[in-house]
Short mmCIF file of C-alpha atoms and ligand atoms in Angstrom, two decimals:
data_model
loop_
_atom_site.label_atom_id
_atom_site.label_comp_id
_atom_site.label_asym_id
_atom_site.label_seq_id
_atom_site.Cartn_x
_atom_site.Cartn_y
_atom_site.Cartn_z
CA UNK A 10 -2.76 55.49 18.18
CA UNK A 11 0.40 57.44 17.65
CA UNK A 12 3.11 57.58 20.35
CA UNK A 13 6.31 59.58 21.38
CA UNK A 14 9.21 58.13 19.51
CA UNK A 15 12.88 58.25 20.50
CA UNK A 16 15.53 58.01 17.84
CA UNK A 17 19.06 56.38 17.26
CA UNK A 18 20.17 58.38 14.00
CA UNK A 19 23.17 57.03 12.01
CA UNK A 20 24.80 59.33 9.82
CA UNK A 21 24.97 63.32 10.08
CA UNK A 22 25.68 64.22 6.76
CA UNK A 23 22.72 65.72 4.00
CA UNK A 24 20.12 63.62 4.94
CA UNK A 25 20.94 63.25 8.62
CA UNK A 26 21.18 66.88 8.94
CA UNK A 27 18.24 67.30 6.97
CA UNK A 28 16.30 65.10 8.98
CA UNK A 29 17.50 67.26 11.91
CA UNK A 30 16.16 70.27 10.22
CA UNK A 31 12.61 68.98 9.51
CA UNK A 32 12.44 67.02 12.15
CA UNK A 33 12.22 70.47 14.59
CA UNK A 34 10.25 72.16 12.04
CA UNK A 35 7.60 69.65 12.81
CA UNK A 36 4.46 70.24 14.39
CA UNK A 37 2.28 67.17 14.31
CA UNK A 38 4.98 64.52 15.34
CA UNK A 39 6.42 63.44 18.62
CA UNK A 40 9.76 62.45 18.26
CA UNK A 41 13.28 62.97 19.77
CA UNK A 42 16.78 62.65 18.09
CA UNK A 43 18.48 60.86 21.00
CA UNK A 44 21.95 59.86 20.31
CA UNK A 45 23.70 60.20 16.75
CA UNK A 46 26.24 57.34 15.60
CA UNK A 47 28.97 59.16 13.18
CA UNK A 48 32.06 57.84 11.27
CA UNK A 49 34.51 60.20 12.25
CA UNK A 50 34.57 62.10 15.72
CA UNK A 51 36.74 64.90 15.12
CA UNK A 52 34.36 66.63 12.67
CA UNK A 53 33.03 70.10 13.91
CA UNK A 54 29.18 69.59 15.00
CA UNK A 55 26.06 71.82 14.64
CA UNK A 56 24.67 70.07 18.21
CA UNK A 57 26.55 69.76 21.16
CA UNK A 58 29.20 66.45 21.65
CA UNK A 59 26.69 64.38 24.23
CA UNK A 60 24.63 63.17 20.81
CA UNK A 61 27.79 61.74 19.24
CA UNK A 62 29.45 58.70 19.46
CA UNK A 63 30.86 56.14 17.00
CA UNK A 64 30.15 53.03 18.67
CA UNK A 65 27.21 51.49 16.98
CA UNK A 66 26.21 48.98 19.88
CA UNK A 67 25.76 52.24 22.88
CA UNK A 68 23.04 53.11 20.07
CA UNK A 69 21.30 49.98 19.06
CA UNK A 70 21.46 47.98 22.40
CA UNK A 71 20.11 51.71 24.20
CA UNK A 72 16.75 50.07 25.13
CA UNK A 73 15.69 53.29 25.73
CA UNK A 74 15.60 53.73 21.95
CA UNK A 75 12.64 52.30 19.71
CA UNK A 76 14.09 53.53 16.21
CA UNK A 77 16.79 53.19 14.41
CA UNK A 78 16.95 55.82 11.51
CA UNK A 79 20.26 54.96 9.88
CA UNK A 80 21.46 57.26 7.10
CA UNK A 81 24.89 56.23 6.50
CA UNK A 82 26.94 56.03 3.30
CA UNK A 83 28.41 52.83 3.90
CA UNK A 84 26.09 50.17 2.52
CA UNK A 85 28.10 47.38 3.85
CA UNK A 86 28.33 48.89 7.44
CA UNK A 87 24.71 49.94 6.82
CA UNK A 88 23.63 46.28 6.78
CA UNK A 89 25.33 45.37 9.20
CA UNK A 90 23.36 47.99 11.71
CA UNK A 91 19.95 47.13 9.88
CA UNK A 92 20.03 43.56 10.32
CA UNK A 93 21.45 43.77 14.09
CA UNK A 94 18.72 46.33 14.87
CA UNK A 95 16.18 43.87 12.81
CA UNK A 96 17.31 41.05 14.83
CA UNK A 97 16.92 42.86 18.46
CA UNK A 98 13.21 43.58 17.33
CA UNK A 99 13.59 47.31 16.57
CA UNK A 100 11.80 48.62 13.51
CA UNK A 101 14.20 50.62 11.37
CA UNK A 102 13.99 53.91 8.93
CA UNK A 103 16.49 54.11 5.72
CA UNK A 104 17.69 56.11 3.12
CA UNK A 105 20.47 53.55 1.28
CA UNK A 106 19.00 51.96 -1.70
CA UNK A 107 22.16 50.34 -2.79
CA UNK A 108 21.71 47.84 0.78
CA UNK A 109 18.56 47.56 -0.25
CA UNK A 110 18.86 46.37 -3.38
CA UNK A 111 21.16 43.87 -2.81
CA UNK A 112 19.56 42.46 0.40
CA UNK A 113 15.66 42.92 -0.05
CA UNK A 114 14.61 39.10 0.56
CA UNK A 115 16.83 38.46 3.98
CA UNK A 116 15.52 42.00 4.96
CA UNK A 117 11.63 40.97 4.55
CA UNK A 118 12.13 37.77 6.09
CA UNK A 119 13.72 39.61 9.24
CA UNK A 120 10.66 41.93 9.56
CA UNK A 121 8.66 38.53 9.61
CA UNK A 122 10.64 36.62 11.98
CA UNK A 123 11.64 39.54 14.65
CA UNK A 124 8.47 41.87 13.89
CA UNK A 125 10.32 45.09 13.69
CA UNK A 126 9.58 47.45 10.62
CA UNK A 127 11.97 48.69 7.82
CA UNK A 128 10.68 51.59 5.63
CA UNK A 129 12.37 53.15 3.13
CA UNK A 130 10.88 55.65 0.91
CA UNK A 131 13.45 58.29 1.04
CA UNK A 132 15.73 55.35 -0.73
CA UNK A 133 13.77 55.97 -3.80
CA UNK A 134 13.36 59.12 -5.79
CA UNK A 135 14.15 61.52 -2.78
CA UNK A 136 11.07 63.47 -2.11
CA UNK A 137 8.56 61.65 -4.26
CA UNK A 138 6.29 59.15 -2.12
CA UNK A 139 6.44 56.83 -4.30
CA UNK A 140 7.18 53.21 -2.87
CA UNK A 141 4.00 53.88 -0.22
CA UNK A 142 2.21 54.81 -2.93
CA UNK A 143 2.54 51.60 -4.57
CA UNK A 144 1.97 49.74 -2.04
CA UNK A 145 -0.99 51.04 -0.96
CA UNK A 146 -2.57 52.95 -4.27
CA UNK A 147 -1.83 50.14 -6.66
CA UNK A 148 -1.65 47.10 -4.33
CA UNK A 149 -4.51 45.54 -6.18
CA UNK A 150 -4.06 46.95 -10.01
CA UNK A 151 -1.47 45.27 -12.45
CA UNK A 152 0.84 47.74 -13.60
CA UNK A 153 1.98 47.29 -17.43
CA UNK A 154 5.11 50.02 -16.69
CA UNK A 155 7.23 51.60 -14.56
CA UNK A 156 9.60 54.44 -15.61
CA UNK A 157 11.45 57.44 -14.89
CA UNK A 158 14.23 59.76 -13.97
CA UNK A 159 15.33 58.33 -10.42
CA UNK A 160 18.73 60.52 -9.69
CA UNK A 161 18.61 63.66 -9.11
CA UNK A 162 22.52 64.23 -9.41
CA UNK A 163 22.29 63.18 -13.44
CA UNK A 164 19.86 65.12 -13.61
CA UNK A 165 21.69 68.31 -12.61
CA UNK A 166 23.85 67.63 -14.47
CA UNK A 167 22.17 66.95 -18.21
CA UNK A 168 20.08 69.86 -17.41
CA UNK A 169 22.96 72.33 -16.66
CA UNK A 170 25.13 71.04 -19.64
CA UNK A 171 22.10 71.24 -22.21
CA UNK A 172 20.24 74.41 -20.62
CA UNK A 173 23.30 76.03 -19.07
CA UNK A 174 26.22 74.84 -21.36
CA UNK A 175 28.49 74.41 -17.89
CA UNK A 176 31.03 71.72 -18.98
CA UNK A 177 30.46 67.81 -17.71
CA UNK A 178 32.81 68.59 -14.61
CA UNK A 179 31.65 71.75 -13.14
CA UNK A 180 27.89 70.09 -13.73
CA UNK A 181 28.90 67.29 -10.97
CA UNK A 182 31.23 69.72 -8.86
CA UNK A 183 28.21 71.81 -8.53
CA UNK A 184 25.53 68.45 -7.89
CA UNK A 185 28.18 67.76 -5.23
CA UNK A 186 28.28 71.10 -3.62
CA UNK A 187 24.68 71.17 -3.25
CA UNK A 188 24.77 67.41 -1.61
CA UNK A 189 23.01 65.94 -4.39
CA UNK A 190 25.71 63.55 -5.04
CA UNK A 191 26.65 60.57 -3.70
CA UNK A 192 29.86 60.57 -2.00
CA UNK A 193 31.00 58.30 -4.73
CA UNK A 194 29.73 60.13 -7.47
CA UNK A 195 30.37 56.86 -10.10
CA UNK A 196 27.01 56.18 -8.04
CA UNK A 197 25.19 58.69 -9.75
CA UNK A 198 26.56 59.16 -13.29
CA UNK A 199 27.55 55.53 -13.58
CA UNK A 200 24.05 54.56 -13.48
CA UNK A 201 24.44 52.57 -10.57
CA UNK A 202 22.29 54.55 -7.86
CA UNK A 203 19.37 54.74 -10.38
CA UNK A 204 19.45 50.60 -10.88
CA UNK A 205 19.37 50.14 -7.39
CA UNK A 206 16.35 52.44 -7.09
CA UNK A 207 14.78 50.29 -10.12
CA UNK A 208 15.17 46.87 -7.73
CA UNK A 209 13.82 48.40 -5.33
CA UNK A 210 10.94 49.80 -7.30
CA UNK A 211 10.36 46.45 -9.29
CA UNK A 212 9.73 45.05 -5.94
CA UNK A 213 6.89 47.30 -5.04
CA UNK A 214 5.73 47.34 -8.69
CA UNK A 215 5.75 43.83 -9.68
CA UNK A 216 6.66 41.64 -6.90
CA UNK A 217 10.04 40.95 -8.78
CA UNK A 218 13.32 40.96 -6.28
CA UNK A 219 16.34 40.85 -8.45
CA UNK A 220 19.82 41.38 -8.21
CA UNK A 221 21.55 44.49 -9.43
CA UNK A 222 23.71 42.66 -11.69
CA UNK A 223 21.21 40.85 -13.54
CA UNK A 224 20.05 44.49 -15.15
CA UNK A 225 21.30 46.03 -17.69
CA UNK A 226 22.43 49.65 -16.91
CA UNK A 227 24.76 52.46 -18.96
CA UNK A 228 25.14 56.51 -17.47
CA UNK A 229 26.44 59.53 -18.47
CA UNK A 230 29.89 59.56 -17.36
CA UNK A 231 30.85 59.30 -21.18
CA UNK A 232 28.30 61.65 -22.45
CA UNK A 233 30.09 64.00 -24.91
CA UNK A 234 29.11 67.62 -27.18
CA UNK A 235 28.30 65.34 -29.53
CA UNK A 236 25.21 63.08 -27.91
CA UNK A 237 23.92 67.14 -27.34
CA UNK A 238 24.47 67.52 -30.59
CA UNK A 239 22.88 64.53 -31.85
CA UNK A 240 20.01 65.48 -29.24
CA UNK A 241 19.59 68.96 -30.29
CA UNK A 242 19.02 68.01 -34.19
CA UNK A 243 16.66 65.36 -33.43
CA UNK A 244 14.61 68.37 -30.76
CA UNK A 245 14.99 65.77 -28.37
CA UNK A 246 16.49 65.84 -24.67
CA UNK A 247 18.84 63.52 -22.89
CA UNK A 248 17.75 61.70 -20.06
CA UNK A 249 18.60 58.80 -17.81
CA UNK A 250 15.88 56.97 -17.40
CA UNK A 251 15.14 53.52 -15.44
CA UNK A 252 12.14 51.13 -16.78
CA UNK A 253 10.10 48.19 -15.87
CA UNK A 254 8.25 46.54 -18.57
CA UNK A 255 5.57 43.80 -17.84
CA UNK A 256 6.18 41.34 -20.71
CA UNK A 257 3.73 38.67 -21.31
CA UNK A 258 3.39 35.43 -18.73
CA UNK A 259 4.41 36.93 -15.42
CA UNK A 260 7.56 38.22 -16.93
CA UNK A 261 9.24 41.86 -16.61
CA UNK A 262 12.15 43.31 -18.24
CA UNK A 263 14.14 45.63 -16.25
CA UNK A 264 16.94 48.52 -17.56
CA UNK A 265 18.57 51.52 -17.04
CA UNK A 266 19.85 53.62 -19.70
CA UNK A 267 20.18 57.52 -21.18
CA UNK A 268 17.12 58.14 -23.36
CA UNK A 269 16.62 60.28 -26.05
CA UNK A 270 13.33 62.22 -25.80
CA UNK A 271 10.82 64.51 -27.47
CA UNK A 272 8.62 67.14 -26.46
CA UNK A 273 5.54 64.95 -25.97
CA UNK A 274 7.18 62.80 -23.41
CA UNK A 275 6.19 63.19 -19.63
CA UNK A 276 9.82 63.29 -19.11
CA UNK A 277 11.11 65.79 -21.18
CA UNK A 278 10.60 68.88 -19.21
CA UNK A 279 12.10 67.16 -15.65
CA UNK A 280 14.92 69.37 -15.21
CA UNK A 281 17.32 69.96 -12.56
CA UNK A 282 17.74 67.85 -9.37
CA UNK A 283 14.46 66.73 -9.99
CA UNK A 284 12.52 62.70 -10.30
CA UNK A 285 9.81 61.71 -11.84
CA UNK A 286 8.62 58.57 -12.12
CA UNK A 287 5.28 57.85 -14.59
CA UNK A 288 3.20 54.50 -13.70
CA UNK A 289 1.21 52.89 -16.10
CA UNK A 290 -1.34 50.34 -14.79
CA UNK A 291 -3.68 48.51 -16.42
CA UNK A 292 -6.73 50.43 -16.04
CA UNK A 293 -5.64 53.77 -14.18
CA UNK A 294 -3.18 54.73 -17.79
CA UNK A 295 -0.01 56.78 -17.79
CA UNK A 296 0.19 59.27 -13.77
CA UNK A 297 3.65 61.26 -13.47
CA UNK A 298 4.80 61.91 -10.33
CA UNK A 299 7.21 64.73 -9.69
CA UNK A 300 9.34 66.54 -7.37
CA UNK A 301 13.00 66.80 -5.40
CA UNK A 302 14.96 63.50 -5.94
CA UNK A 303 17.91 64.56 -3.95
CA UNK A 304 19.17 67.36 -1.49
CA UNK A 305 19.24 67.26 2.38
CA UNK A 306 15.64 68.44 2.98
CA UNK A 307 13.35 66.97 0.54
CA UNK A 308 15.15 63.59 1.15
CA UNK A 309 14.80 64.35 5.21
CA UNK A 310 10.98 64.99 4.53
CA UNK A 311 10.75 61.36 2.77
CA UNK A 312 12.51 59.91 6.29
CA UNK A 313 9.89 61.82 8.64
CA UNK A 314 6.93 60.70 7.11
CA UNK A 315 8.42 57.25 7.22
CA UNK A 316 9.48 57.73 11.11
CA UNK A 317 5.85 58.97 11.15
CA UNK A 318 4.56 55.63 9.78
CA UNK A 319 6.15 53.85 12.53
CA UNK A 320 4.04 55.67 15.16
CA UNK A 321 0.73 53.94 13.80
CA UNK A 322 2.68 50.45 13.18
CA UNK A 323 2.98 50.66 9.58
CA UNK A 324 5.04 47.97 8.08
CA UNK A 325 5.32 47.22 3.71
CA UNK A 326 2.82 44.55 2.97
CA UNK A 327 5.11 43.65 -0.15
CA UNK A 328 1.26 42.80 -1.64
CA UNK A 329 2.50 42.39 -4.90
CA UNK A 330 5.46 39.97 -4.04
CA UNK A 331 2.94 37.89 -1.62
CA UNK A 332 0.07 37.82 -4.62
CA UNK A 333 -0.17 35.46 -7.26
CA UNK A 334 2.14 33.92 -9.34
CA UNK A 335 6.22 34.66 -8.80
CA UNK A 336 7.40 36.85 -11.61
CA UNK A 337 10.42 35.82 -13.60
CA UNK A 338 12.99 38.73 -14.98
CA UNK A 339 13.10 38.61 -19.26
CA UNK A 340 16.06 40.55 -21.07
CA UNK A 341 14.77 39.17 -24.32
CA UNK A 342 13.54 42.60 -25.04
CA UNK A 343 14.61 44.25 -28.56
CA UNK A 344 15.32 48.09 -28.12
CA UNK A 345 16.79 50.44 -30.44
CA UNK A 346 19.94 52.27 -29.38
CA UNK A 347 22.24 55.04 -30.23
CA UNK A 348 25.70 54.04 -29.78
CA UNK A 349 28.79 56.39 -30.57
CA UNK A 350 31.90 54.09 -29.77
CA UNK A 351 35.51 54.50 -29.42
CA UNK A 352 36.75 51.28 -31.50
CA UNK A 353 34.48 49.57 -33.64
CA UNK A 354 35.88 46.70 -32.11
CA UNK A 355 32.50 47.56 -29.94
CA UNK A 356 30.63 46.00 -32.68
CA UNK A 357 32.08 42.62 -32.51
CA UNK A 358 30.58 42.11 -29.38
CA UNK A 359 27.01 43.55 -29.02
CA UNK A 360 24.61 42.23 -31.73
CA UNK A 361 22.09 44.11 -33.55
CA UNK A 362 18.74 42.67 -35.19
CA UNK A 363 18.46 46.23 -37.89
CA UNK A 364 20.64 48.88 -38.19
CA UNK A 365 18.54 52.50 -39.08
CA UNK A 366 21.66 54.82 -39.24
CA UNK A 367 25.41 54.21 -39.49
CA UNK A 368 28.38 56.18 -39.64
CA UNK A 369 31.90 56.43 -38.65
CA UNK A 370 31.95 55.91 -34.76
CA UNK A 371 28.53 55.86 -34.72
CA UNK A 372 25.17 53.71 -34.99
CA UNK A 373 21.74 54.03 -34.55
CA UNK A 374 19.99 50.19 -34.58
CA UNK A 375 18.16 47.87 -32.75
CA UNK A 376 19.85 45.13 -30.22
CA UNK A 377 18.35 43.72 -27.10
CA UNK A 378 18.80 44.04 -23.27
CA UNK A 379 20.30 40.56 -23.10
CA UNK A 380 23.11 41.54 -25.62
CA UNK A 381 23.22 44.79 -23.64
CA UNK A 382 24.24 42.85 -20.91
CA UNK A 383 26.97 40.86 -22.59
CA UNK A 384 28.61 43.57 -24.00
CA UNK A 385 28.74 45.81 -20.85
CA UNK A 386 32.11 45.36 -20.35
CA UNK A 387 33.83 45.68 -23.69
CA UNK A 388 31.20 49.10 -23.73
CA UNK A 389 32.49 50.22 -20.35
CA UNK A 390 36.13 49.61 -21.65
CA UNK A 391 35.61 51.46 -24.88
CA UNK A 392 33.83 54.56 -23.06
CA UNK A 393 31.24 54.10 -25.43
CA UNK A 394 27.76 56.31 -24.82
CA UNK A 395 24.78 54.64 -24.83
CA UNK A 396 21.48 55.65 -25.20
CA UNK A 397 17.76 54.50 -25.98
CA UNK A 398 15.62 56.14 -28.64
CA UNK A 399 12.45 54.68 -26.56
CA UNK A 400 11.38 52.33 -29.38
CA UNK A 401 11.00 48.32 -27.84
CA UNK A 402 9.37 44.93 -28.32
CA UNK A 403 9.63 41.76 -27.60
CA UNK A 404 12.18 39.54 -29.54
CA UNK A 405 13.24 36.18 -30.40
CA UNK A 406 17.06 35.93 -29.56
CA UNK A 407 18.06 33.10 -32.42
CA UNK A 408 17.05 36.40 -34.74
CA UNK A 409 19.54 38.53 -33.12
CA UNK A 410 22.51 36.36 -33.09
CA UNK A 411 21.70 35.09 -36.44
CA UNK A 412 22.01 39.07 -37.84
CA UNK A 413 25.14 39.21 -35.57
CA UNK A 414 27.08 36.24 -36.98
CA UNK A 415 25.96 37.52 -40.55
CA UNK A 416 27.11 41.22 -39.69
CA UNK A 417 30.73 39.95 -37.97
CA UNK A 418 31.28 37.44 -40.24
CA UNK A 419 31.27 34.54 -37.55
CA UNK A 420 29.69 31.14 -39.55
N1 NAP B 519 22.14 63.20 -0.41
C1 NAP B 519 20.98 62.92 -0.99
O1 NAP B 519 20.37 63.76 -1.67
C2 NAP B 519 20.34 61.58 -0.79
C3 NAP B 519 19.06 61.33 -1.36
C4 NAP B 519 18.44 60.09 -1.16
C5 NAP B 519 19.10 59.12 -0.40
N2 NAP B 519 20.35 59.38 0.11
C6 NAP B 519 20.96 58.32 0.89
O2 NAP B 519 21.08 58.75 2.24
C7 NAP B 519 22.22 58.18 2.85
C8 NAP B 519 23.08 59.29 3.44
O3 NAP B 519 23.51 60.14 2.39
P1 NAP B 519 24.17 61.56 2.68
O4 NAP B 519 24.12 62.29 1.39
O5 NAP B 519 23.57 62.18 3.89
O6 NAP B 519 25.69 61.13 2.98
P2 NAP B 519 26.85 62.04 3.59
O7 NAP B 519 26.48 63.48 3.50
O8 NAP B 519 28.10 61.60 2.93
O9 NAP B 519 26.88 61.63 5.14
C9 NAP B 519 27.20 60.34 5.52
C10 NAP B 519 27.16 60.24 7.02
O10 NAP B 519 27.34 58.87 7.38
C11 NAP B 519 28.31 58.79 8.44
N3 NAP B 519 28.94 57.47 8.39
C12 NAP B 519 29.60 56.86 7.38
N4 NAP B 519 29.98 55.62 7.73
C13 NAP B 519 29.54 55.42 8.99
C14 NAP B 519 29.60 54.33 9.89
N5 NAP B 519 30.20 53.19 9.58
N6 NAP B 519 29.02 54.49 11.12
C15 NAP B 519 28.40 55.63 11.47
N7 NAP B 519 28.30 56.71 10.64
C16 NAP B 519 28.87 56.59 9.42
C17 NAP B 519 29.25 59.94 8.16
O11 NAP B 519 29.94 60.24 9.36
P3 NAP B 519 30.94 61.50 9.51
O12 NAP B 519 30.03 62.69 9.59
O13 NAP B 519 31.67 61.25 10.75
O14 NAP B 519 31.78 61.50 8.26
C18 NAP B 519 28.27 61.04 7.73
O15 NAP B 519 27.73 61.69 8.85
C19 NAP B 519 22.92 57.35 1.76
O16 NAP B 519 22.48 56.03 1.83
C20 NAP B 519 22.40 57.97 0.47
O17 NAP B 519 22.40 57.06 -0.59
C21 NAP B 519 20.97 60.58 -0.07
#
C-alpha cells in the first residue's frame, strides 16, 4: 500500500535539483521535499530560504521526516549521514557510489539490524535501472559477465574528441558545464567513479563485495592523438569499459580499463553522456541496456523511482550475496593490452606472457590483471595509456613471471 512520503534532501546541486525537477513533474507519487541540508548557505537558491539549513541533525532527528534522500558530494560526510540515519531506523535514498563502494557490508548489516532501507540505483549508470534489475530479473540465473560503459563524463568526452575532434580539455570543460562531471573530475577520467560503480555492480551480479583497491583500474586522463590514431587504423573506437568475469570455482575477476573496440561490439556505438551495461547470464545470453548515465534529470529519475520503492517497503534482497557459496575475487586473468609509455623503464615492472606488436614507446602484448595491479603506480607515474584489445583467459602466473624475468633479464 503506498503512502505520502516526506523528505530530508541532502545536497542541491545536479542531482538534488534534478530530483526537485522530477519530483513536481510527478503525477503518480506522493511525496514532499521538506527541508534541504546544503554545504554552503550563502549560495543564491531557486526555493525560498525556510528549506535550507546546514545542520545535518535539524534534518535527520526531524521525526516528522521518514526519508533521507542524501545527494551530497562528500562521500566521507555522506557516510556519516547514511549510517546516523540507518542507525535512527530511517530508510535512506543515494546517489554516491564511491560511499558505497567502500562501505557496502557495514551498510547491509545496518539495514538488518535497524530495519531501515538504503537504495541506490541512481549510484550506478545514471538513468539505467540496472542494480533493481539484477536483483530482481536475474536473482535466480548465474551470470557468466558483466560489462560496460558506466561514466557518462568519459564518455563525453571520447565521443567529442573522436566524433567532434574538440581537444581533451574543452571535452571535460564542456562534461562539466553540462553537470556530468564529478566535482572532482580525476573521478571520472581517472577511472575511479567507474570502479566504484563495478563494486557496486559485482555485488548485485555475483554476490562479490570487494574493495576498490583490490581492482585493477586505468582512464583516460593520458589518452593522446595517438591512441585515436592507433584506434582509427585498427576501425576500432575507444572506450572505458568496466568488467566482471565469472572464472571457474566461485571466482570473478574484476577491472576497469579503456578498450579498444570494433563495429560488432554492443558497445561501440554508445556515444555521448551515455551507459550501457551488457549482461551475460548463463541461459538468457548477451542483453544491452542503454540510456543517460549522468546529467541532473536522468540521474533525478533513477532517485524517484527509488523514493518510490520505499512507499511499498522495498528493501535489496542482496539474493546473490545471501545464495550459495561466497565468491572469491581472481586477478589471475591474462589480457592483452596496448600500452604506449613514457620511459620504457615501464617495462621493468609490468610483465608480459607474449608480445604481438612492439615499437618505440609502444607495445601491444598480453600481461595479466594481477601484474596490472603491481605496476599501477610506476604506470600512473609514467602517464602511460592503457588500454584492452578485449582478448582474455585464464592464466597460470609462474608463466608470466617466468617470460618477465627472461624479457628483463632478472635470473
Ligand atoms: N551529476 C551527475 O550526473 C551524477 C550522476 C550519478 C550520480 N551522481 C552522484 O550524485 C551525488 C551528487 O552529485 P551532484 O552532481 O549533484 O553534485 P554537486 O552538483 O556538486 O552538488 C553537491 C551538493 O552537495 C552539497 N554538499 C556538499 N557537502 C555537503 C555536506 N557536508 N552537507 C550538506 N550538503 C553538502 C552541496 O552544497 P552547496 O550547494 O551548499 O555547495 C551541493 O548542493 C554525488 O554522489 C554524485 O556522485 C551524480
Amino acid at each position: 500500500m503506498k503512502k505520502n512520503i516526506r523528505i530530508g534532501l541532502f545536497g542541491f546541486g545536479a542531482v538534488g535539483q534534478g530530483l526537485y525537477d522530477v519530483l513536481k513533474k510527478s503525477e503518480g507519487l506522493s511525496a514532499s521535499i521538506e527541508k534541504i541540508c546544503i554545504k554552503d548557505p550563502t549560495k543564491s537558491r531557486k526555493l525560498p530560504s525556510k528549506y535550507f539549513t546546514t545542520e545535518a541533525n535539524e534534518v535527520l532527528e526531524d521525526k516528522s521526516i521518514d526519508l533521507i534522500v542524501e545527494l551530497i558530494d562528500d562521500a566521507e560526510a555522506a557516510y556519516t549521514i547514511i549510517k546516523k540515519a540507518l542507525i535512527l531506523g530511517k530508510s535512506v535514498v543515494s546517489a554516491n557510489k564511491k560511499l558505497l563502494a567502500y562501505h557496502q557490508k557495514e551498510l547491509i548489516q545496518l539495514q538488518n539490524e535497524y530495519g531501515g532501507s538504503l537504495l541506490y540505483e541512481a549510484s550506478s549508470c545514471g538513468g539505467i535501472p540496472i542494480i533493481r534489475t539484477l536483483e530482481e530479473y536475474y536473482d535466480n540465473e548465474s551470470l557468466r559477465q558483466i560489462s560496460g560503459i558506466f561514466n557518462g563524463s568519459s564518455n563525453y568526452i571520447l565521443s567529442q574528441i573522436s566524433q567532434k575532434n574538440v581537444g581533451y580539455a574543452a571535452a571535460l570543460a564542456e562534461a562539466q558545464e553540462k553537470g556530468f562531471a564529478e566535482s572532482d573530475p580525476t573521478l571520472d577520467v581517472g577511472g575511479y567513479d567507474t570502479k566504484y560503480k563495478l563494486c557496486i555492480l559485482a555485488n548485485h551480479s555475483f554476490g562479490l563485495i570487494v574493495q576498490p583497491e583490490e581492482i585493477f583500474h586505468a582512464g583516460i586522463a593520458h589518452i593522446s592523438s595517438l591512441d585515436f590514431k592507433l584506434a582509427k587504423q585498427r576501425k576500432q573506437h575507444i572506450k572505458l569499459v568496466a568488467h566482471g568475469y565469472k572464472l571457474p570455482n566461485h571466482r570473478v575477476a574484476l577491472w576497469v580499463l579503456p578498450e579498444l573496440i570494433g563495429a560488432d561490439h554492443p558497445l561501440y556505438a554508445v556515444e555521448e553522456e551515455n551507459n550501457a551495461v551488457v549482461v551475460e547470464g548463463a541461459f538468457s545470453d548477451k542483453q544491452l541496456f542503454l540510456g543517460k548515465g549522468a546529467g541532473g534529470h536522468p540521474t533525478g529519475s533513477a532517485v524517484l523511482s527509488d523514493i518510490s520503492a520505499t512507499t511499498y517497503d522495498y528493501k535489496y534482497g542482496y539474493k546473490k550475496l545471501n545464495f550459495g557459496t561466497s565468491k572469491k575475487l581472481d586477478n589471475n586473468l591474462a589480457i592483452e593490452v596496448y600500452l604506449r609509455y613514457n620511459s620504457p623503464k615501464v617495462l621493468e615492472h609490468l610483465p608480459f606472457l607474449e608480445v604481438a606488436d612492439e615499437e618505440a614507446g609502444r607495445v601491444i602484448g598480453t600481461t595479466t590483471l594481477e601484474a596490472l595491479l603491481n605496476a599501477k603506480q610506476v604506470l600512473e607515474n609514467d602517464k602511460a595509456f592503457i588500454a584492452s584489445t578485449g582478448k582474455i583467459s585464464p592464466v597460470k602466473q609462474q608463466k608470466v613471471l617466468t617470460q618477465f624475468r627472461k624479457r628483463v633479464g632478472v635470473h
